[in-house]
């Protein structure tokens, strides 16, 4: 924790400079690209999905599904890996687990469009990610994949939408990454200041109780 209340805080991971104190689990999480070859125990993996299961959702609809592929089933793993764009295959191929989140876009009860489906899938993935961090795992989410290929490959119905893939595993040695990936992983973490997006009284008016650093 910072000694001076007005100074930016450096928590856990030295690259994470916080304006206000946050839990080390959040400050220490990173989307790194180096994975150890160690597999993830089924019990641990199931806990990640259990954490996702307990996320809040609009009308408790729980509009999420997950297609999970582990290296224990190489053919499934390769099918999911094959949906990723080339840049992501480069590093994600070394993760022991790949996952694809899918949003059900219609409410089961009413058949109406669920405007919050993506939001809720994101919350479920956030839960999963924090549970993973507790277990010492890295979750690196991936937008760079072929949505239609994934839909066909895994027979995802039309009223459901593939949202994001993720590579999951124990952290590896970043020194073993190809240079361009190593550089990316070593880049300082950047975030917009709170005053850019916390408003009060109207759009674009930074909340008065946020420190202006
Ligand atoms: C929905 C989503 C999609 C992402 N897609 C990619 C991707 O395709 N390739 C990649 O290398 N990183 C991807 N990322 C990782 C982000 O670049 C990363 O979260 C961001 O730079 C912040 O870094 P941090 O997670 O280490 O704090 C994605 C993250 C999210 C949440």
XYZ file of N, CA, C and O and ligand atoms in Angstrom:
883
model
N 0.840 -1.202 0.000
C 0.000 0.000 0.000
C 0.878 1.256 0.000
O 1.952 1.267 0.589
N 0.414 2.326 -0.589
C 1.205 3.553 -0.632
C 1.293 4.193 0.748
O 0.388 4.079 1.550
N 2.419 4.874 1.002
C 2.581 5.522 2.310
C 1.827 6.852 2.331
O 1.213 7.234 3.286
N 1.867 7.552 1.197
C 1.216 8.858 1.105
C -0.141 8.663 0.420
O -0.227 8.139 -0.684
N -1.195 9.121 1.098
C -2.544 8.860 0.591
C -2.764 9.457 -0.803
O -3.602 8.979 -1.559
N -2.025 10.497 -1.160
C -2.244 11.133 -2.457
C -1.368 10.560 -3.574
O -1.525 10.912 -4.731
N -0.440 9.700 -3.193
C 0.481 9.172 -4.210
C -0.158 7.994 -4.939
O -0.956 7.273 -4.359
N 0.173 7.821 -6.237
C -0.315 6.634 -6.924
C 0.179 5.381 -6.199
O 1.238 5.403 -5.589
N -0.589 4.315 -6.249
C -0.223 3.127 -5.482
C 0.350 2.054 -6.386
O -0.100 1.863 -7.497
N 1.340 1.384 -5.881
C 1.909 0.271 -6.616
C 1.587 -0.980 -5.825
O 1.991 -1.125 -4.681
N 0.810 -1.854 -6.426
C 0.344 -3.035 -5.709
C 0.837 -4.299 -6.390
O 0.765 -4.402 -7.610
N 1.242 -5.252 -5.619
C 1.513 -6.618 -6.102
C 2.454 -6.615 -7.298
O 3.651 -6.651 -7.153
N 1.852 -6.528 -8.497
C 2.568 -6.476 -9.747
C 3.079 -5.033 -9.889
O 2.292 -4.091 -9.922
N 4.370 -4.865 -10.010
C 4.960 -3.522 -10.006
C 4.495 -2.691 -11.196
O 4.649 -1.488 -11.247
N 3.920 -3.393 -12.214
C 3.471 -2.650 -13.390
C 2.092 -2.041 -13.194
O 1.626 -1.295 -14.034
N 1.431 -2.387 -12.101
C 0.064 -1.925 -11.932
C 0.022 -0.742 -10.984
O 0.116 -0.901 -9.774
N -0.093 0.439 -11.561
C -0.109 1.648 -10.743
C -1.557 2.075 -10.551
O -2.240 2.413 -11.511
N -1.993 2.017 -9.304
C -3.403 2.277 -9.014
C -3.591 3.671 -8.440
O -2.758 4.152 -7.674
N -4.707 4.283 -8.816
C -5.043 5.595 -8.247
C -5.621 5.426 -6.847
O -5.519 6.311 -6.011
N -6.286 4.310 -6.628
C -6.886 3.989 -5.327
C -6.573 2.525 -5.023
O -6.349 1.738 -5.935
N -6.571 2.157 -3.745
C -6.220 0.772 -3.422
C -7.249 -0.224 -3.950
O -8.453 0.042 -3.893
N -6.764 -1.318 -4.474
C -7.649 -2.414 -4.905
C -7.068 -3.726 -4.396
O -5.917 -3.774 -3.970
N -7.850 -4.765 -4.450
C -7.390 -6.068 -3.956
C -6.226 -6.576 -4.824
O -6.289 -6.457 -6.052
N -5.198 -7.131 -4.190
C -4.049 -7.629 -4.958
C -4.427 -8.646 -6.037
O -3.750 -8.748 -7.060
N -5.530 -9.350 -5.831
C -5.972 -10.315 -6.857
C -6.304 -9.603 -8.166
O -6.053 -10.125 -9.252
N -6.880 -8.430 -8.032
C -7.252 -7.670 -9.238
C -6.016 -6.977 -9.803
O -5.776 -7.012 -11.016
N -5.232 -6.390 -8.910
C -4.029 -5.674 -9.369
C -3.014 -6.640 -9.991
O -2.313 -6.281 -10.931
N -2.963 -7.846 -9.472
C -1.935 -8.796 -9.908
C -2.304 -9.590 -11.149
O -1.445 -10.240 -11.745
N -3.570 -9.524 -11.559
C -3.989 -10.294 -12.749
C -3.409 -9.677 -14.012
O -3.368 -8.466 -14.149
N -2.949 -10.501 -14.912
C -2.443 -9.998 -16.190
C -2.803 -10.963 -17.302
O -2.915 -12.166 -17.074
N -2.935 -10.435 -18.505
C -3.176 -11.295 -19.667
C -1.838 -11.602 -20.323
O -1.499 -11.039 -21.363
N -1.073 -12.455 -19.694
C 0.235 -12.791 -20.255
C 0.085 -13.895 -21.312
O -0.979 -14.527 -21.411
N 1.151 -14.104 -22.073
C 1.066 -15.048 -23.202
C 1.965 -16.272 -23.063
O 2.007 -17.117 -23.943
N 2.713 -16.345 -21.972
C 3.587 -17.521 -21.794
C 2.897 -18.513 -20.856
O 2.497 -18.143 -19.755
N 2.754 -19.747 -21.321
C 2.090 -20.774 -20.515
C 3.036 -21.929 -20.229
O 3.811 -22.342 -21.100
N 2.945 -22.452 -19.008
C 3.668 -23.679 -18.672
C 2.919 -24.846 -19.317
O 1.709 -24.743 -19.567
N 3.614 -25.943 -19.563
C 2.937 -27.081 -20.211
C 2.077 -27.875 -19.210
O 1.292 -28.739 -19.602
N 2.213 -27.553 -17.923
C 1.437 -28.241 -16.872
C -0.058 -28.217 -17.197
O -0.609 -27.162 -17.509
N -0.706 -29.375 -17.079
C -2.145 -29.383 -17.348
C -2.907 -28.825 -16.143
O -2.367 -28.742 -15.037
N -4.132 -28.452 -16.362
C -4.979 -27.942 -15.281
C -5.857 -29.099 -14.804
O -6.560 -29.721 -15.609
N -5.790 -29.365 -13.512
C -6.534 -30.489 -12.949
C -8.034 -30.277 -13.214
O -8.535 -29.156 -13.069
N -8.765 -31.358 -13.575
C -10.206 -31.213 -13.857
C -10.970 -30.537 -12.718
O -11.865 -29.724 -12.953
N -10.600 -30.828 -11.455
C -11.288 -30.212 -10.308
C -11.098 -28.697 -10.307
O -12.022 -27.934 -10.016
N -9.863 -28.269 -10.600
C -9.551 -26.830 -10.629
C -10.307 -26.166 -11.770
O -10.913 -25.096 -11.599
N -10.285 -26.825 -12.915
C -10.966 -26.280 -14.089
C -12.472 -26.166 -13.819
O -13.104 -25.153 -14.144
N -13.016 -27.192 -13.183
C -14.455 -27.174 -12.889
C -14.799 -26.033 -11.932
O -15.865 -25.421 -12.043
N -13.885 -25.719 -11.007
C -14.129 -24.590 -10.086
C -14.221 -23.271 -10.838
O -14.964 -22.366 -10.442
N -13.450 -23.152 -11.894
C -13.509 -21.929 -12.700
C -14.908 -21.767 -13.303
O -15.497 -20.681 -13.294
N -15.427 -22.871 -13.819
C -16.757 -22.815 -14.429
C -17.844 -22.637 -13.367
O -18.868 -21.980 -13.612
N -17.587 -23.197 -12.178
C -18.528 -23.011 -11.062
C -18.599 -21.526 -10.684
O -19.678 -20.997 -10.410
N -17.442 -20.877 -10.691
C -17.404 -19.432 -10.389
C -18.208 -18.666 -11.437
O -18.967 -17.746 -11.102
N -18.071 -19.060 -12.686
C -18.846 -18.416 -13.760
C -20.339 -18.619 -13.507
O -21.153 -17.702 -13.679
N -20.677 -19.801 -13.054
C -22.076 -20.165 -12.825
C -22.765 -19.245 -11.817
O -23.957 -18.984 -11.898
N -21.978 -18.743 -10.867
C -22.556 -17.928 -9.798
C -22.504 -16.436 -10.086
O -22.747 -15.614 -9.189
N -22.247 -16.083 -11.322
C -22.277 -14.658 -11.693
C -23.724 -14.161 -11.700
O -24.649 -14.934 -11.966
N -23.910 -12.875 -11.411
C -25.268 -12.325 -11.538
C -25.640 -12.187 -13.008
O -24.761 -12.092 -13.865
N -26.948 -12.205 -13.288
C -27.359 -11.977 -14.681
C -28.758 -11.379 -14.706
O -29.542 -11.578 -13.778
N -29.055 -10.698 -15.781
C -30.360 -10.046 -15.943
C -31.474 -11.095 -15.890
O -31.445 -12.072 -16.664
N -32.431 -10.941 -14.962
C -33.543 -11.888 -14.760
C -33.047 -13.291 -14.406
O -33.749 -14.273 -14.611
N -31.843 -13.384 -13.920
C -31.203 -14.676 -13.619
C -31.254 -15.632 -14.818
O -31.380 -16.852 -14.668
N -31.143 -15.050 -15.994
C -31.251 -15.839 -17.228
C -30.038 -16.751 -17.452
O -30.141 -17.789 -18.084
N -28.886 -16.322 -16.917
C -27.644 -17.096 -17.087
C -27.431 -17.438 -18.576
O -27.381 -18.616 -18.941
N -27.283 -16.380 -19.386
C -27.277 -16.606 -20.838
C -25.943 -17.090 -21.391
O -25.643 -16.876 -22.558
N -25.117 -17.697 -20.536
C -23.783 -18.104 -20.971
C -23.687 -19.603 -21.232
O -24.372 -20.414 -20.600
N -22.846 -19.941 -22.178
C -22.392 -21.329 -22.370
C -20.902 -21.259 -22.645
O -20.403 -20.231 -23.119
N -20.220 -22.354 -22.342
C -18.775 -22.403 -22.569
C -18.416 -23.695 -23.290
O -18.811 -24.778 -22.847
N -17.695 -23.561 -24.369
C -17.113 -24.741 -25.010
C -15.675 -24.803 -24.509
O -14.915 -23.848 -24.677
N -15.347 -25.893 -23.838
C -14.022 -26.013 -23.220
C -13.263 -27.136 -23.919
O -13.818 -28.213 -24.161
N -12.027 -26.877 -24.248
C -11.188 -27.901 -24.891
C -9.851 -27.968 -24.163
O -9.187 -26.937 -24.005
N -9.505 -29.160 -23.703
C -8.212 -29.317 -23.026
C -7.301 -30.188 -23.896
O -7.774 -30.919 -24.773
N -6.022 -30.126 -23.595
C -5.071 -30.916 -24.401
C -5.247 -32.411 -24.162
O -4.691 -33.228 -24.891
N -6.020 -32.770 -23.137
C -6.310 -34.191 -22.911
C -7.099 -34.744 -24.102
O -7.065 -35.942 -24.377
N -7.824 -33.872 -24.780
C -8.530 -34.270 -26.002
C -7.992 -33.412 -27.143
O -8.512 -32.349 -27.452
N -6.912 -33.898 -27.743
C -6.157 -33.099 -28.703
C -7.009 -32.686 -29.913
O -6.870 -31.582 -30.424
N -7.888 -33.585 -30.312
C -8.683 -33.259 -31.500
C -9.614 -32.076 -31.218
O -9.713 -31.134 -32.012
N -10.286 -32.071 -30.060
C -11.142 -30.934 -29.685
C -10.314 -29.662 -29.531
O -10.726 -28.577 -29.951
N -9.150 -29.825 -28.890
C -8.274 -28.672 -28.667
C -7.890 -28.051 -30.013
O -7.985 -26.835 -30.196
N -7.500 -28.900 -30.952
C -7.064 -28.395 -32.260
C -8.216 -27.752 -33.033
O -8.011 -26.805 -33.790
N -9.421 -28.272 -32.840
C -10.584 -27.673 -33.519
C -10.823 -26.249 -33.020
O -11.126 -25.361 -33.798
N -10.673 -26.068 -31.705
C -10.878 -24.715 -31.167
C -9.693 -23.810 -31.515
O -9.875 -22.653 -31.915
N -8.503 -24.368 -31.407
C -7.299 -23.604 -31.769
C -7.398 -23.129 -33.226
O -7.018 -22.007 -33.560
N -7.943 -24.005 -34.077
C -8.067 -23.706 -35.508
C -9.028 -22.558 -35.795
O -9.079 -22.042 -36.915
N -9.822 -22.155 -34.805
C -10.746 -21.018 -34.994
C -10.066 -19.693 -34.672
O -10.594 -18.621 -34.990
N -8.894 -19.758 -34.010
C -8.215 -18.515 -33.615
C -7.461 -17.917 -34.793
O -7.003 -18.630 -35.689
N -7.306 -16.596 -34.771
C -6.497 -15.941 -35.795
C -5.020 -16.243 -35.537
O -4.621 -16.545 -34.403
N -4.257 -16.144 -36.613
C -2.869 -16.618 -36.590
C -2.040 -16.051 -35.433
O -1.318 -16.778 -34.751
N -2.175 -14.730 -35.204
C -1.366 -14.114 -34.146
C -1.646 -14.768 -32.793
O -0.735 -14.978 -31.980
N -2.900 -15.111 -32.576
C -3.269 -15.706 -31.289
C -2.863 -17.187 -31.188
O -2.546 -17.669 -30.100
N -2.876 -17.877 -32.345
C -2.454 -19.290 -32.348
C -1.010 -19.403 -31.870
O -0.651 -20.315 -31.126
N -0.222 -18.403 -32.273
C 1.212 -18.375 -31.965
C 1.507 -18.650 -30.485
O 2.408 -19.398 -30.142
N 0.706 -18.043 -29.613
C 0.948 -18.222 -28.184
C -0.101 -19.123 -27.524
O 0.242 -19.893 -26.613
N -1.349 -19.047 -28.000
C -2.428 -19.794 -27.323
C -2.254 -21.306 -27.497
O -2.758 -22.084 -26.677
N -1.521 -21.721 -28.538
C -1.310 -23.163 -28.758
C -0.606 -23.825 -27.570
O -0.709 -25.034 -27.380
N 0.114 -23.026 -26.770
C 0.873 -23.608 -25.654
C 0.068 -23.703 -24.362
O 0.528 -24.298 -23.386
N -1.123 -23.096 -24.348
C -1.972 -23.179 -23.149
C -2.588 -24.577 -23.084
O -2.908 -25.164 -24.113
N -2.768 -25.126 -21.895
C -3.378 -26.460 -21.804
C -4.896 -26.455 -21.982
O -5.495 -27.504 -22.244
N -5.513 -25.273 -21.856
C -6.979 -25.199 -21.960
C -7.377 -24.024 -22.852
O -6.828 -22.923 -22.727
N -8.324 -24.274 -23.739
C -8.949 -23.201 -24.505
C -10.437 -23.212 -24.201
O -11.005 -24.283 -23.895
N -11.010 -22.045 -24.308
C -12.434 -21.945 -23.965
C -13.076 -20.948 -24.917
O -12.414 -20.016 -25.383
N -14.340 -21.171 -25.204
C -15.090 -20.214 -26.019
C -16.376 -19.877 -25.279
O -17.150 -20.784 -24.935
N -16.589 -18.581 -25.010
C -17.838 -18.187 -24.352
C -18.876 -17.868 -25.423
O -18.552 -17.333 -26.485
N -20.118 -18.232 -25.112
C -21.216 -18.057 -26.063
C -22.397 -17.426 -25.318
O -22.703 -17.819 -24.191
N -23.030 -16.443 -25.964
C -24.185 -15.768 -25.352
C -25.471 -16.225 -26.017
O -25.563 -16.253 -27.247
N -26.447 -16.576 -25.184
C -27.785 -16.854 -25.710
C -28.530 -15.516 -25.775
O -28.767 -14.879 -24.749
N -28.885 -15.089 -26.968
C -29.384 -13.726 -27.156
C -30.879 -13.565 -26.904
O -31.405 -12.455 -26.954
N -31.589 -14.673 -26.637
C -33.031 -14.557 -26.362
C -33.370 -15.124 -24.985
O -32.814 -16.149 -24.567
N -34.286 -14.454 -24.291
C -34.745 -14.950 -22.995
C -35.493 -16.268 -23.183
O -36.396 -16.358 -24.025
N -35.133 -17.276 -22.398
C -35.776 -18.590 -22.535
C -37.275 -18.517 -22.287
O -38.076 -19.148 -22.966
N -37.674 -17.703 -21.278
C -39.075 -17.666 -20.864
C -39.969 -16.919 -21.854
O -41.058 -17.390 -22.190
N -39.481 -15.770 -22.333
C -40.355 -14.889 -23.127
C -40.036 -14.909 -24.619
O -40.842 -14.447 -25.436
N -38.858 -15.391 -24.971
C -38.452 -15.361 -26.380
C -38.022 -13.976 -26.836
O -37.693 -13.759 -27.996
N -38.050 -13.007 -25.894
C -37.615 -11.652 -26.265
C -36.103 -11.570 -26.330
O -35.394 -12.380 -25.720
N -35.645 -10.531 -27.038
C -34.199 -10.343 -27.163
C -33.606 -9.935 -25.811
O -34.157 -9.069 -25.122
N -32.519 -10.561 -25.432
C -31.841 -10.230 -24.162
C -30.725 -9.232 -24.450
O -29.629 -9.602 -24.870
N -31.018 -7.979 -24.185
C -30.072 -6.895 -24.455
C -28.822 -6.982 -23.580
O -27.807 -6.375 -23.856
N -28.922 -7.727 -22.498
C -27.799 -7.788 -21.564
C -27.001 -9.090 -21.655
O -26.169 -9.368 -20.794
N -27.276 -9.869 -22.685
C -26.620 -11.181 -22.769
C -25.094 -11.059 -22.797
O -24.397 -11.748 -22.044
N -24.565 -10.177 -23.618
C -23.099 -10.036 -23.698
C -22.540 -9.537 -22.372
O -21.498 -9.980 -21.916
N -23.254 -8.587 -21.779
C -22.843 -8.042 -20.479
C -22.729 -9.183 -19.459
O -21.734 -9.290 -18.732
N -23.739 -10.037 -19.430
C -23.762 -11.116 -18.433
C -22.693 -12.177 -18.711
O -22.098 -12.717 -17.773
N -22.455 -12.458 -19.974
C -21.378 -13.402 -20.307
C -20.039 -12.822 -19.830
O -19.199 -13.522 -19.262
N -19.882 -11.516 -20.011
C -18.662 -10.850 -19.537
C -18.501 -10.975 -18.031
O -17.394 -11.197 -17.525
N -19.625 -10.854 -17.327
C -19.555 -10.981 -15.860
C -19.165 -12.403 -15.460
O -18.406 -12.613 -14.513
N -19.721 -13.362 -16.174
C -19.399 -14.764 -15.871
C -17.909 -15.021 -16.127
O -17.231 -15.695 -15.342
N -17.390 -14.451 -17.202
C -15.971 -14.631 -17.520
C -15.098 -13.915 -16.483
O -14.025 -14.397 -16.112
N -15.582 -12.772 -15.997
C -14.830 -12.065 -14.947
C -14.758 -12.947 -13.693
O -13.687 -13.103 -13.091
N -15.887 -13.543 -13.309
C -15.883 -14.460 -12.148
C -14.880 -15.598 -12.359
O -14.097 -15.937 -11.479
N -14.953 -16.174 -13.557
C -14.059 -17.296 -13.907
C -12.598 -16.865 -13.804
O -11.742 -17.580 -13.281
N -12.350 -15.650 -14.267
C -10.976 -15.138 -14.286
C -10.448 -14.948 -12.865
O -9.299 -15.297 -12.570
N -11.275 -14.404 -11.981
C -10.800 -14.193 -10.618
C -10.589 -15.519 -9.906
O -9.628 -15.692 -9.162
N -11.476 -16.474 -10.152
C -11.288 -17.805 -9.560
C -9.974 -18.407 -10.076
O -9.219 -19.027 -9.331
N -9.702 -18.203 -11.356
C -8.454 -18.697 -11.941
C -7.252 -18.039 -11.278
O -6.256 -18.698 -10.951
N -7.346 -16.741 -11.050
C -6.231 -16.016 -10.423
C -5.960 -16.567 -9.034
O -4.803 -16.734 -8.636
N -7.022 -16.890 -8.295
C -6.871 -17.484 -6.958
C -6.064 -18.784 -7.061
O -5.238 -19.088 -6.204
N -6.294 -19.538 -8.132
C -5.602 -20.821 -8.311
C -4.243 -20.679 -8.984
O -3.633 -21.680 -9.364
N -3.789 -19.446 -9.183
C -2.479 -19.230 -9.810
C -2.489 -19.412 -11.309
O -1.434 -19.562 -11.928
N -3.690 -19.407 -11.893
C -3.805 -19.586 -13.347
C -3.914 -18.244 -14.061
O -4.380 -17.258 -13.479
N -3.526 -18.247 -15.318
C -3.695 -17.072 -16.188
C -4.863 -17.345 -17.132
O -4.970 -18.435 -17.686
N -5.719 -16.333 -17.292
C -6.764 -16.402 -18.329
C -6.467 -15.274 -19.304
O -6.456 -14.108 -18.911
N -6.225 -15.616 -20.541
C -5.988 -14.577 -21.553
C -7.132 -14.648 -22.562
O -7.244 -15.601 -23.328
N -7.973 -13.637 -22.517
C -9.143 -13.634 -23.397
C -8.764 -13.236 -24.820
O -7.783 -12.532 -25.031
N -9.584 -13.699 -25.772
C -9.218 -13.581 -27.189
C -10.433 -13.200 -28.035
O -11.381 -13.980 -28.163
N -10.380 -11.987 -28.601
C -11.431 -11.594 -29.552
C -11.052 -12.031 -30.965
O -11.918 -12.156 -31.832
N -9.763 -12.249 -31.179
C -9.267 -12.585 -32.510
C -9.514 -14.036 -32.866
O -8.615 -14.873 -32.802
N -10.742 -14.316 -33.244
C -11.073 -15.663 -33.729
C -12.154 -15.533 -34.802
O -12.811 -14.496 -34.925
N -12.329 -16.595 -35.575
C -13.288 -16.594 -36.672
C -14.639 -17.059 -36.126
O -14.838 -18.252 -35.864
N -15.536 -16.095 -35.973
C -16.830 -16.373 -35.312
C -17.632 -17.412 -36.091
O -18.177 -18.361 -35.509
N -17.692 -17.253 -37.398
C -18.514 -18.177 -38.192
C -17.913 -19.574 -38.242
O -18.624 -20.575 -38.216
N -16.572 -19.622 -38.263
C -15.908 -20.928 -38.252
C -16.224 -21.652 -36.934
O -16.542 -22.841 -36.912
N -16.173 -20.894 -35.825
C -16.467 -21.482 -34.512
C -17.917 -21.955 -34.466
O -18.227 -23.040 -33.951
N -18.810 -21.158 -35.043
C -20.234 -21.514 -35.047
C -20.447 -22.855 -35.758
O -21.140 -23.749 -35.261
N -19.802 -22.988 -36.929
C -19.942 -24.217 -37.715
C -19.265 -25.399 -37.027
O -19.842 -26.476 -36.886
N -18.037 -25.156 -36.560
C -17.210 -26.227 -35.984
C -17.898 -26.869 -34.770
O -17.832 -28.073 -34.554
N -18.586 -26.019 -33.977
C -19.171 -26.536 -32.735
C -20.698 -26.508 -32.748
O -21.340 -26.611 -31.702
N -21.282 -26.372 -33.941
C -22.752 -26.417 -34.111
C -23.466 -25.458 -33.162
O -24.438 -25.830 -32.484
N -22.983 -24.221 -33.105
C -23.593 -23.214 -32.220
C -24.849 -22.667 -32.902
O -24.785 -22.206 -34.040
N -26.007 -22.734 -32.221
C -27.259 -22.322 -32.874
C -27.268 -20.837 -33.239
O -26.543 -20.037 -32.656
N -28.138 -20.480 -34.186
C -28.166 -19.107 -34.722
C -28.543 -18.055 -33.681
O -28.117 -16.921 -33.769
N -29.396 -18.412 -32.695
C -29.783 -17.389 -31.707
C -28.758 -17.271 -30.574
O -28.977 -16.591 -29.579
N -27.634 -17.952 -30.738
C -26.527 -17.816 -29.785
C -25.344 -17.198 -30.520
O -25.173 -17.425 -31.720
N -24.549 -16.449 -29.799
C -23.444 -15.736 -30.436
C -22.126 -16.042 -29.723
O -22.001 -15.781 -28.521
N -21.144 -16.594 -30.442
C -19.821 -16.744 -29.831
C -19.309 -15.371 -29.408
O -19.399 -14.418 -30.187
N -18.831 -15.254 -28.167
C -18.427 -13.944 -27.653
C -16.907 -13.790 -27.685
O -16.372 -12.930 -28.363
N -16.220 -14.620 -26.916
C -14.756 -14.514 -26.871
C -14.153 -15.875 -26.543
O -14.762 -16.683 -25.831
N -12.966 -16.083 -27.041
C -12.207 -17.279 -26.660
C -11.309 -16.899 -25.492
O -11.197 -15.718 -25.127
N -10.700 -17.891 -24.874
C -9.711 -17.613 -23.828
C -8.731 -18.779 -23.765
O -9.107 -19.935 -23.986
N -7.494 -18.440 -23.481
C -6.464 -19.454 -23.228
C -6.220 -19.448 -21.723
O -6.090 -18.383 -21.117
N -6.185 -20.644 -21.137
C -6.060 -20.762 -19.679
C -4.922 -21.724 -19.348
O -4.803 -22.796 -19.956
N -4.124 -21.339 -18.370
C -3.053 -22.248 -17.938
C -2.193 -21.596 -16.872
O -2.413 -20.433 -16.503
N -1.232 -22.348 -16.372
C -0.289 -21.791 -15.402
C 0.732 -20.943 -16.149
O 1.075 -21.250 -17.296
N 1.197 -19.866 -15.502
C 2.140 -18.986 -16.198
C 3.438 -19.703 -16.558
O 3.931 -20.538 -15.798
N 3.946 -19.368 -17.725
C 5.200 -19.967 -18.184
C 6.323 -18.949 -18.139
O 6.197 -17.891 -17.516
N 7.387 -19.282 -18.822
C 8.569 -18.425 -18.829
C 8.504 -17.494 -20.039
O 8.650 -17.942 -21.182
N 8.302 -16.200 -19.785
C 8.116 -15.270 -20.913
C 9.398 -15.134 -21.738
O 9.342 -14.760 -22.909
N 10.543 -15.486 -21.147
C 11.809 -15.414 -21.891
C 11.795 -16.391 -23.077
O 12.549 -16.223 -24.037
N 10.912 -17.389 -23.012
C 10.858 -18.383 -24.098
C 9.910 -17.983 -25.225
O 9.786 -18.685 -26.223
N 9.237 -16.843 -25.057
C 8.306 -16.384 -26.101
C 9.090 -15.811 -27.279
O 10.187 -15.270 -27.091
N 8.516 -15.866 -28.490
C 9.130 -15.144 -29.596
C 9.249 -13.659 -29.236
O 8.417 -13.138 -28.472
N 10.254 -12.988 -29.810
C 10.596 -11.641 -29.340
C 9.414 -10.656 -29.333
O 9.202 -9.922 -28.366
N 8.624 -10.681 -30.436
C 7.554 -9.656 -30.501
C 6.513 -9.887 -29.399
O 5.944 -8.947 -28.853
N 6.291 -11.156 -29.024
C 5.338 -11.437 -27.942
C 5.942 -11.074 -26.590
O 5.257 -10.548 -25.712
N 7.236 -11.352 -26.456
C 7.916 -11.052 -25.188
C 7.847 -9.547 -24.912
O 7.556 -9.116 -23.811
N 8.067 -8.774 -25.988
C 8.022 -7.307 -25.834
C 6.632 -6.858 -25.411
O 6.474 -6.023 -24.544
N 5.614 -7.437 -26.056
C 4.234 -7.059 -25.715
C 3.932 -7.352 -24.256
O 3.328 -6.545 -23.562
N 4.362 -8.522 -23.802
C 4.078 -8.914 -22.411
C 4.836 -8.054 -21.414
O 4.414 -7.908 -20.274
N 5.980 -7.492 -21.860
C 6.788 -6.684 -20.940
C 6.338 -5.222 -20.936
O 6.769 -4.437 -20.095
N 5.448 -4.867 -21.885
C 4.979 -3.473 -21.955
C 4.329 -3.054 -20.642
O 3.621 -3.853 -20.023
N 4.549 -1.800 -20.221
C 3.861 -1.343 -19.016
C 2.345 -1.391 -19.221
O 1.865 -1.170 -20.338
N 1.636 -1.715 -18.189
C 0.173 -1.757 -18.296
C -0.340 -0.322 -18.339
O 0.142 0.535 -17.623
N -1.336 -0.095 -19.171
C -1.878 1.263 -19.288
C -3.372 1.237 -19.007
O -4.071 0.332 -19.450
N -3.828 2.228 -18.291
C -5.264 2.393 -18.088
C -5.615 3.872 -18.174
O -4.813 4.732 -17.809
N -6.822 4.160 -18.670
C -7.308 5.538 -18.664
C -7.492 5.977 -17.216
O -7.880 5.158 -16.374
N -7.266 7.267 -16.933
C -7.519 7.718 -15.561
C -9.013 7.670 -15.226
O -9.860 7.769 -16.118
N -9.319 7.529 -13.947
C -10.725 7.460 -13.505
C -11.532 8.670 -13.978
O -12.705 8.551 -14.325
N -10.870 9.842 -14.008
C -11.588 11.077 -14.390
C -12.084 11.013 -15.838
O -12.972 11.765 -16.224
N -11.524 10.117 -16.635
C -11.959 9.977 -18.036
C -13.305 9.289 -18.167
O -13.961 9.400 -19.192
N -13.673 8.502 -17.134
C -14.889 7.703 -17.331
C -15.809 7.606 -16.113
O -16.814 6.911 -16.166
N -15.473 8.320 -15.051
C -16.395 8.351 -13.910
C -17.017 9.740 -13.866
O -16.334 10.727 -13.561
N -18.290 9.808 -14.211
C -18.962 11.094 -14.368
C -19.996 11.312 -13.258
O -20.484 10.372 -12.644
N -20.322 12.569 -13.079
C -21.316 12.940 -12.071
C -22.100 14.112 -12.632
O -21.502 15.088 -13.093
N -23.410 14.008 -12.625
C -24.253 15.138 -13.031
C -24.469 15.248 -14.523
O -25.372 15.948 -14.970
N -23.689 14.565 -15.312
C -23.869 14.627 -16.762
C -22.665 14.038 -17.475
O -21.586 13.911 -16.898
N -22.885 13.710 -18.705
C -21.837 13.054 -19.500
C -20.591 13.935 -19.596
O -20.677 15.128 -19.867
N -19.454 13.334 -19.327
C -18.192 14.051 -19.508
C -17.807 14.935 -18.330
O -16.787 15.622 -18.404
N -18.604 14.926 -17.276
C -18.261 15.755 -16.099
C -17.681 14.862 -15.016
O -18.418 14.155 -14.315
N -16.341 14.870 -14.887
C -15.696 13.960 -13.925
C -16.264 14.142 -12.520
O -16.513 15.269 -12.095
N -16.471 13.036 -11.820
C -17.003 13.093 -10.459
C -16.038 13.880 -9.577
O -14.820 13.661 -9.619
N -16.604 14.771 -8.770
C -15.783 15.696 -7.975
C -14.965 14.952 -6.921
O -13.921 15.445 -6.491
N -15.426 13.777 -6.482
C -14.759 13.054 -5.403
C -13.610 12.171 -5.904
O -12.985 11.468 -5.124
N -13.344 12.209 -7.211
C -12.191 11.481 -7.751
C -10.999 12.434 -7.762
O -11.106 13.554 -8.270
N -9.875 11.972 -7.211
C -8.653 12.792 -7.238
C -8.188 13.017 -8.671
O -8.215 12.084 -9.486
N -7.771 14.213 -8.969
C -7.225 14.523 -10.291
C -5.715 14.378 -10.217
O -5.057 15.224 -9.623
N -5.199 13.294 -10.769
C -3.750 13.058 -10.587
C -2.921 13.902 -11.553
O -3.318 14.152 -12.647
C -12.774 -9.590 -24.831
C -11.257 -9.536 -24.918
C -10.655 -9.841 -26.117
C -9.239 -9.860 -26.216
N -8.669 -10.268 -27.391
C -7.332 -10.433 -27.447
C -6.751 -11.016 -28.612
O -7.407 -11.370 -29.576
N -5.390 -11.188 -28.599
C -4.609 -10.826 -27.538
O -3.398 -11.043 -27.604
N -5.143 -10.271 -26.424
C -6.492 -10.081 -26.346
N -7.078 -9.571 -25.214
C -6.237 -9.164 -24.069
C -6.193 -7.648 -23.918
O -5.345 -7.106 -24.909
C -5.724 -7.312 -22.491
O -6.725 -7.719 -21.589
C -5.486 -5.812 -22.327
O -4.402 -5.385 -23.113
C -5.215 -5.437 -20.877
O -4.144 -6.187 -20.379
P -4.278 -6.996 -19.007
O -5.419 -7.982 -19.180
O -2.946 -7.698 -18.816
O -4.579 -6.019 -17.937
C -8.449 -9.519 -25.088
C -9.093 -9.188 -23.886
C -10.477 -9.199 -23.795
C -11.131 -8.886 -22.469
